[in-house]
Amino acid sequence: MTVDTETRPLPAARHARAAVAVLFFTNGALFANLLPRYPQIKEDLAIGNGAYGLAVAAFPAGAITAGLAAGLLIRRMGSARVAVLGTLLTGAGILAAGLAPSVALFATALFLAGAMDALTDVAQNAHGLRVQRLYGRSILNSFHAVWSIGAVTGGLMAAGAMSLGLSLGVHLAASAAVLVAAAVAALRHCLPGPDNGPEETGPEETRPEETGQKETGRERLTAEGARGTSRVGVVLAALVLIATAGALVEDSGNSWAALYLSDDLHASAALAASGFIALVGAQFIGRLIGDRLVDRFGQRTVARAGGLITAVGMGLALAVPTLPGTILGFALAGFGVATLVPAAMHEADGLPGLKPGSGLTIVSWLMHLGFLLSPPVVGQVADAAGLRTGLLVIPAAGVLVVLLAGVLQARPRRD
């Protein structure tokens, strides 16, 4: 018989967890300061929905271009340093995008910002997984919840700046300075040493046979030998699609929520920011309770329920367009996809037959295809049939998750 005991992690692990949380917060807040400003930028540049969609697609295009370099940089510099450097350069790119006098320079600045953001994304998740291994239990959802807090904070900062009449330059320069300073300060509390080496064992780390826990997905597939290995590619592809579905919904809030509320539903500039804030705010709630839901019901059930909530919630909001109903629809979509990206990253990081961090890098890199494809596709559909029709990508993503969730763990995962 085994007895579960609750132990406190090492002080270094607790400090590192706080530092990683700061990195996730600043990463979420940086870009969120720019998003509610998109309608103003679109108006200043005098571009249509199609050109706008192509321009904002430069951000994920930059992410795809640079994403695969993250692994090499992390091995050479360490994940914490890459995350902080990426934060600094992302802030500079966002400021340049806000001040760009032409569509070409706007897209170029977004491309550079997206490239640096991709490096930050992989690096902070890699460092978060290092800290998670020290804790010996799942804490990755909590980091993504902090990212959502940062995104909400950034959106509120932008709404406040617009209400005060601050110019784009003053607003984005001030927000970047504060957030980059916080990331730099967090660096000294991150874990030392190389990312590809074994972690020091924390007091909560135990072997599964010592606790009576079930074997993990990695151990189970490894035990199946060649049969299990042959399925890795299929499972990885499904995980990429699940993460991409989550990315599509997030991008809809990022790129189109403010425009849809202001143009189609005639909301004020400050109120139009509430669509994005509602999505990421509900996403935060979903990630805050995500670990408990997964522990109780299993990843498969949580993902399927989330996909259903996304499809039904946003589908009804688009079918019966009202300002309160649409804001609620964005909120339900954010809640529904809350755990998808962390789940896909966690599952991919544990797949056998891949080098450490490879599954995480592949999912993170290919996930940005959702961010790349979504803006131009939605933009072209919006020009042809209206933005309301273009936003049908959100309920469609929810349906995709329901169909693919079978690759996830059916029972609570204990690793």
Coordinates of C-alpha atoms in Angstrom, one line a residue:
M1 CA 0.0 0.0 0.0
T2 CA 1.2 3.5 -0.8
V3 CA 0.6 6.7 1.0
D4 CA 0.5 10.1 -0.8
T5 CA 2.3 12.8 1.1
E6 CA 2.3 16.5 0.3
T7 CA 5.7 18.1 0.3
R8 CA 7.0 21.5 -0.5
P9 CA 9.2 22.0 -3.5
L10 CA 12.8 23.3 -3.1
P11 CA 13.1 27.1 -2.7
A12 CA 15.0 27.3 -6.0
A13 CA 12.0 25.6 -7.7
R14 CA 9.5 28.0 -6.1
H15 CA 11.6 31.0 -7.1
A16 CA 12.0 29.6 -10.7
R17 CA 8.3 29.1 -10.9
A18 CA 7.6 32.7 -10.0
A19 CA 10.2 33.8 -12.5
V20 CA 8.7 31.7 -15.3
A21 CA 5.3 33.1 -14.4
V22 CA 6.7 36.6 -14.9
L23 CA 8.0 35.6 -18.3
F24 CA 4.6 34.3 -19.4
F25 CA 2.8 37.4 -18.0
T26 CA 5.1 39.8 -19.9
N27 CA 4.7 37.8 -23.1
G28 CA 1.0 37.9 -22.9
A29 CA 0.8 41.6 -22.0
L30 CA 3.2 42.9 -24.7
F31 CA 1.3 41.9 -27.8
A32 CA -2.1 42.5 -26.1
N33 CA -1.2 46.2 -25.8
L34 CA -1.1 46.4 -29.6
L35 CA -4.2 44.4 -30.5
P36 CA -6.9 46.8 -29.4
R37 CA -5.0 49.5 -31.4
Y38 CA -5.5 47.5 -34.7
P39 CA -8.7 49.4 -35.8
Q40 CA -6.9 52.7 -35.4
I41 CA -3.8 51.4 -37.3
K42 CA -6.1 50.0 -40.1
E43 CA -7.9 53.3 -40.4
D44 CA -4.6 55.3 -40.4
L45 CA -3.2 53.1 -43.1
A46 CA -6.5 53.3 -45.1
I47 CA -6.5 49.5 -46.0
G48 CA -9.3 47.0 -46.5
N49 CA -10.0 43.8 -44.7
G50 CA -8.1 41.7 -47.2
A51 CA -4.9 43.8 -47.0
Y52 CA -5.2 44.1 -43.3
G53 CA -5.5 40.3 -42.9
L54 CA -2.4 39.8 -45.0
A55 CA -0.5 42.4 -43.0
V56 CA -1.3 41.0 -39.6
A57 CA -0.4 37.5 -40.9
A58 CA 3.2 38.7 -41.0
F59 CA 3.3 38.1 -37.2
P60 CA 2.8 34.3 -37.4
A61 CA 4.8 34.2 -40.6
G62 CA 7.8 35.5 -38.6
A63 CA 7.0 33.0 -35.9
I64 CA 7.1 30.1 -38.4
T65 CA 10.3 31.4 -39.9
A66 CA 12.2 31.6 -36.6
G67 CA 10.4 29.0 -34.6
L68 CA 12.7 26.0 -35.5
A69 CA 15.8 28.0 -34.4
A70 CA 14.5 28.1 -30.8
G71 CA 15.9 24.7 -30.0
L72 CA 19.4 25.6 -31.2
L73 CA 19.4 28.9 -29.4
I74 CA 18.2 27.3 -26.2
R75 CA 20.9 24.7 -26.3
R76 CA 23.5 27.4 -26.8
M77 CA 22.2 30.2 -24.5
G78 CA 19.7 28.5 -22.2
S79 CA 16.0 28.8 -22.3
A80 CA 15.8 31.6 -19.7
R81 CA 18.2 33.9 -21.6
V82 CA 16.4 33.2 -24.9
A83 CA 13.0 34.0 -23.3
V84 CA 14.2 37.3 -21.9
L85 CA 16.1 38.4 -25.1
G86 CA 13.1 37.4 -27.1
T87 CA 10.9 39.6 -24.9
L88 CA 13.1 42.6 -25.4
L89 CA 13.1 42.3 -29.2
T90 CA 9.4 41.5 -29.3
G91 CA 8.7 44.8 -27.5
A92 CA 10.9 46.7 -29.9
G93 CA 9.1 45.1 -32.9
I94 CA 5.6 45.9 -31.5
L95 CA 6.6 49.5 -30.9
A96 CA 7.9 49.7 -34.5
A97 CA 4.6 48.2 -35.8
G98 CA 2.6 50.8 -33.9
L99 CA 4.6 53.6 -35.4
A100 CA 4.9 52.2 -39.0
P101 CA 3.9 54.9 -41.6
S102 CA 3.1 52.3 -44.3
V103 CA 1.5 48.9 -44.7
A104 CA 4.9 47.4 -45.8
L105 CA 6.7 48.7 -42.7
F106 CA 3.8 47.6 -40.5
A107 CA 4.0 44.1 -41.9
T108 CA 7.8 44.0 -41.6
A109 CA 7.7 45.1 -38.0
L110 CA 5.1 42.5 -37.2
F111 CA 7.2 39.8 -38.9
L112 CA 10.2 40.6 -36.7
A113 CA 8.0 40.8 -33.6
G114 CA 6.5 37.4 -34.5
A115 CA 9.9 35.9 -35.0
M116 CA 11.1 37.0 -31.6
D117 CA 7.8 36.1 -29.9
A118 CA 8.1 32.5 -31.2
L119 CA 11.6 32.2 -29.6
T120 CA 10.2 33.5 -26.4
D121 CA 7.2 31.1 -26.5
V122 CA 9.3 28.0 -27.0
A123 CA 11.9 29.1 -24.5
Q124 CA 9.5 30.0 -21.7
N125 CA 7.6 26.7 -22.1
A126 CA 10.8 24.8 -22.1
H127 CA 11.9 26.4 -18.9
G128 CA 8.4 25.9 -17.5
L129 CA 8.7 22.2 -18.2
R130 CA 12.1 22.2 -16.4
V131 CA 10.4 23.7 -13.3
Q132 CA 7.5 21.2 -13.7
R133 CA 9.9 18.3 -13.5
L134 CA 11.3 19.7 -10.3
Y135 CA 7.7 19.9 -8.8
G136 CA 6.9 16.4 -10.0
R137 CA 3.3 17.4 -10.9
S138 CA 1.5 19.4 -13.6
I139 CA 1.9 23.2 -13.3
L140 CA 2.1 24.1 -17.0
N141 CA -1.6 25.1 -17.2
S142 CA -0.9 27.6 -14.4
F143 CA 1.8 29.3 -16.5
H144 CA -0.6 29.6 -19.4
A145 CA -3.2 31.0 -17.0
V146 CA -0.7 33.7 -16.0
W147 CA -0.2 34.4 -19.8
S148 CA -3.9 35.0 -20.0
I149 CA -3.7 37.4 -17.0
G150 CA -1.0 39.2 -18.9
A151 CA -3.1 39.4 -22.0
V152 CA -6.0 40.8 -20.1
T153 CA -3.8 43.3 -18.4
G154 CA -2.3 44.3 -21.7
G155 CA -5.8 44.7 -23.2
L156 CA -6.9 46.8 -20.3
M157 CA -3.7 48.9 -20.5
A158 CA -4.5 49.6 -24.2
A159 CA -8.1 50.5 -23.4
G160 CA -7.0 52.8 -20.7
A161 CA -4.4 54.4 -22.9
M162 CA -7.1 55.0 -25.6
S163 CA -9.5 56.4 -23.0
L164 CA -6.8 58.9 -21.9
G165 CA -6.0 59.8 -25.4
L166 CA -2.4 58.7 -25.3
S167 CA -0.7 58.4 -28.7
L168 CA 0.4 55.0 -30.1
G169 CA 4.1 55.9 -29.6
V170 CA 3.8 57.0 -25.9
H171 CA 1.5 54.1 -25.0
L172 CA 3.6 51.3 -26.7
A173 CA 6.9 52.7 -25.6
A174 CA 5.8 52.9 -21.9
S175 CA 4.2 49.5 -21.8
A176 CA 7.3 47.9 -23.5
A177 CA 9.7 49.5 -21.1
V178 CA 7.8 48.3 -18.0
L179 CA 7.2 44.8 -19.2
V180 CA 10.8 44.2 -20.5
A181 CA 12.2 45.5 -17.2
A182 CA 10.1 42.9 -15.4
A183 CA 11.3 40.1 -17.6
V184 CA 15.0 41.1 -17.1
A185 CA 14.5 41.2 -13.4
A186 CA 13.0 37.7 -13.5
L187 CA 16.0 36.2 -15.2
R188 CA 18.2 36.0 -12.0
H189 CA 15.6 33.7 -10.4
C190 CA 15.4 31.2 -13.3
L191 CA 17.0 27.7 -13.1
P192 CA 20.7 27.6 -13.8
G193 CA 22.5 25.1 -16.0
P194 CA 21.9 23.6 -19.4
D195 CA 18.4 22.7 -20.6
N196 CA 19.3 19.4 -22.1
G197 CA 20.8 18.0 -18.9
P198 CA 19.0 16.1 -16.0
E199 CA 17.3 18.2 -13.5
E200 CA 18.1 18.1 -9.8
T201 CA 15.5 16.0 -8.1
G202 CA 13.0 18.0 -6.1
P203 CA 11.3 16.7 -2.9
E204 CA 8.1 16.0 -4.9
E205 CA 9.8 13.9 -7.6
T206 CA 9.2 10.2 -7.2
R207 CA 9.2 7.2 -9.5
P208 CA 5.8 5.8 -10.5
E209 CA 6.5 2.4 -9.0
E210 CA 7.2 4.1 -5.7
T211 CA 3.8 5.8 -5.5
G212 CA 1.6 3.2 -7.1
Q213 CA 0.8 5.7 -10.0
K214 CA 0.0 4.5 -13.4
E215 CA 2.7 4.6 -16.1
T216 CA 2.9 7.7 -18.2
G217 CA 2.1 8.0 -21.9
R218 CA 5.8 8.0 -22.7
E219 CA 6.4 4.8 -20.7
R220 CA 3.3 3.1 -22.1
L221 CA 4.2 3.8 -25.7
T222 CA 7.8 2.8 -25.1
A223 CA 6.7 -0.5 -23.7
E224 CA 4.7 -1.2 -26.8
G225 CA 7.9 -1.1 -28.8
A226 CA 7.8 -0.7 -32.6
R227 CA 4.0 -0.7 -32.6
G228 CA 3.9 2.3 -30.3
T229 CA 6.6 4.1 -32.1
S230 CA 4.8 3.8 -35.4
R231 CA 1.8 5.7 -34.0
V232 CA 3.9 8.6 -32.7
G233 CA 3.7 10.5 -36.0
V234 CA -0.1 10.1 -36.2
V235 CA -0.5 11.2 -32.6
L236 CA 1.8 14.1 -33.1
A237 CA -0.1 15.3 -36.2
A238 CA -3.4 15.2 -34.3
L239 CA -1.8 17.1 -31.4
V240 CA -0.6 19.8 -33.8
L241 CA -4.2 20.1 -35.2
I242 CA -5.7 20.4 -31.7
A243 CA -3.1 23.1 -30.8
T244 CA -3.8 24.8 -34.1
A245 CA -7.5 24.8 -33.5
G246 CA -6.8 26.6 -30.2
A247 CA -4.6 29.0 -32.1
L248 CA -7.3 29.8 -34.6
V249 CA -9.7 30.8 -31.9
E250 CA -7.1 32.9 -30.1
D251 CA -6.2 34.6 -33.3
S252 CA -9.8 35.5 -34.0
G253 CA -9.9 37.4 -30.7
N254 CA -6.5 38.9 -31.4
S255 CA -7.0 40.1 -34.9
W256 CA -10.8 40.4 -35.5
A257 CA -12.7 40.8 -32.3
A258 CA -12.2 44.6 -32.0
L259 CA -12.9 45.1 -35.7
Y260 CA -16.1 43.0 -35.6
L261 CA -17.5 44.8 -32.6
S262 CA -16.6 48.2 -33.8
D263 CA -17.5 47.9 -37.5
D264 CA -20.3 45.4 -37.6
L265 CA -21.9 46.0 -34.2
H266 CA -21.0 49.7 -33.9
A267 CA -19.3 49.6 -30.5
S268 CA -17.0 52.4 -29.4
A269 CA -13.2 51.9 -29.6
A270 CA -12.9 51.3 -25.9
L271 CA -15.9 48.9 -25.8
A272 CA -14.6 47.1 -28.9
A273 CA -11.6 46.0 -26.9
S274 CA -14.0 44.0 -24.6
G275 CA -14.3 41.2 -27.1
F276 CA -10.6 40.4 -26.9
I277 CA -10.6 40.9 -23.1
A278 CA -13.5 38.6 -22.7
L279 CA -11.9 35.9 -24.7
V280 CA -8.6 35.9 -22.9
G281 CA -10.2 36.5 -19.5
A282 CA -12.4 33.4 -19.9
Q283 CA -9.3 31.6 -21.2
F284 CA -7.6 32.5 -18.0
I285 CA -10.4 31.0 -15.9
G286 CA -10.3 27.9 -17.9
R287 CA -6.6 27.5 -17.5
L288 CA -6.8 28.3 -13.8
I289 CA -9.1 25.4 -13.2
G290 CA -7.7 23.3 -16.0
D291 CA -5.3 21.1 -14.0
R292 CA -8.1 20.1 -11.6
L293 CA -10.5 19.4 -14.4
V294 CA -8.0 17.2 -16.2
D295 CA -7.1 15.4 -13.0
R296 CA -10.7 14.6 -12.4
F297 CA -12.1 13.9 -15.9
G298 CA -9.1 13.3 -18.2
Q299 CA -7.7 15.3 -21.0
R300 CA -10.0 13.8 -23.6
T301 CA -13.2 14.7 -21.9
V302 CA -12.1 18.2 -21.1
A303 CA -11.0 18.8 -24.7
R304 CA -14.2 17.5 -26.2
A305 CA -16.3 19.5 -23.7
G306 CA -14.3 22.6 -24.6
G307 CA -14.7 22.1 -28.3
L308 CA -18.4 21.8 -27.9
I309 CA -18.6 24.9 -25.8
T310 CA -16.6 26.8 -28.4
A311 CA -18.7 25.6 -31.3
V312 CA -22.1 26.2 -29.7
G313 CA -21.2 29.4 -27.9
M314 CA -19.7 31.3 -30.8
G315 CA -22.1 29.7 -33.3
L316 CA -25.1 31.1 -31.5
A317 CA -23.3 34.5 -31.1
L318 CA -22.8 34.7 -34.9
A319 CA -26.3 33.4 -35.6
V320 CA -27.9 36.0 -33.5
P321 CA -25.5 39.0 -33.5
T322 CA -25.9 41.4 -30.5
L323 CA -23.2 43.2 -28.7
P324 CA -23.6 41.4 -25.3
G325 CA -24.2 38.0 -27.0
T326 CA -21.0 38.4 -29.1
I327 CA -18.9 39.4 -26.2
L328 CA -20.3 36.3 -24.4
G329 CA -19.6 34.2 -27.4
F330 CA -15.9 35.2 -27.5
A331 CA -15.8 34.5 -23.7
L332 CA -17.2 31.0 -24.2
A333 CA -14.7 30.4 -27.1
G334 CA -11.8 31.4 -24.9
F335 CA -13.0 29.2 -22.1
G336 CA -13.5 26.2 -24.4
V337 CA -10.0 26.3 -25.9
A338 CA -8.2 27.2 -22.6
T339 CA -6.4 23.9 -22.0
L340 CA -5.8 22.9 -25.7
V341 CA -2.3 24.4 -26.3
P342 CA -0.9 23.4 -22.9
A343 CA -2.3 19.9 -23.3
A344 CA -0.8 19.4 -26.8
M345 CA 2.6 20.7 -25.6
H346 CA 2.6 18.4 -22.6
E347 CA 1.5 15.3 -24.5
A348 CA 4.0 16.0 -27.3
D349 CA 6.9 16.6 -24.9
G350 CA 6.3 13.1 -23.5
L351 CA 6.2 11.2 -26.8
P352 CA 8.8 8.5 -27.3
G353 CA 11.4 8.4 -30.1
L354 CA 11.9 12.1 -30.1
K355 CA 14.8 14.1 -28.7
P356 CA 14.1 16.1 -25.5
G357 CA 12.1 19.2 -26.4
S358 CA 11.6 18.1 -30.0
G359 CA 7.9 17.4 -29.6
L360 CA 7.3 20.7 -27.9
T361 CA 9.2 22.6 -30.6
I362 CA 7.3 20.8 -33.5
V363 CA 3.9 21.5 -32.0
S364 CA 4.7 25.1 -31.1
W365 CA 6.2 25.7 -34.6
L366 CA 3.4 24.1 -36.6
M367 CA 0.7 25.7 -34.3
H368 CA 1.7 29.0 -35.7
L369 CA 0.3 27.9 -39.1
G370 CA -3.1 28.6 -37.5
F371 CA -2.0 32.2 -36.8
L372 CA -0.5 32.4 -40.3
L373 CA -3.5 31.1 -42.2
S374 CA -6.3 32.6 -40.2
P375 CA -5.9 36.3 -40.8
P376 CA -5.8 36.2 -44.6
V377 CA -8.5 33.6 -44.9
V378 CA -10.8 35.4 -42.6
G379 CA -9.9 38.7 -44.3
Q380 CA -10.7 37.4 -47.8
V381 CA -14.0 35.9 -46.6
A382 CA -14.9 39.1 -44.8
D383 CA -14.3 41.2 -48.0
A384 CA -16.5 38.7 -50.0
A385 CA -19.2 37.9 -47.5
G386 CA -18.7 40.0 -44.4
L387 CA -16.6 39.5 -41.3
R388 CA -19.5 37.7 -39.5
T389 CA -19.1 34.9 -42.1
G390 CA -15.4 34.9 -41.7
L391 CA -15.6 34.4 -38.0
L392 CA -17.3 31.0 -38.6
V393 CA -13.7 29.7 -38.3
I394 CA -14.3 29.7 -34.5
P395 CA -17.1 27.2 -34.3
A396 CA -15.4 25.2 -37.0
A397 CA -12.3 24.9 -34.8
G398 CA -14.5 23.7 -31.9
V399 CA -15.9 20.9 -34.1
L400 CA -12.4 19.9 -35.1
V401 CA -11.3 19.5 -31.5
V402 CA -14.3 17.3 -30.7
L403 CA -13.4 15.0 -33.6
L404 CA -9.7 14.8 -32.7
A405 CA -9.8 14.6 -29.0
G406 CA -9.6 10.8 -29.0
V407 CA -5.8 11.0 -29.2
L408 CA -5.6 12.6 -25.8
Q409 CA -5.5 10.7 -22.5
A410 CA -8.9 9.2 -21.6
R411 CA -8.1 9.0 -17.9
P412 CA -6.4 11.5 -15.6
R413 CA -2.7 11.5 -16.3
R414 CA -0.4 11.0 -13.3
D415 CA 3.1 11.9 -14.3

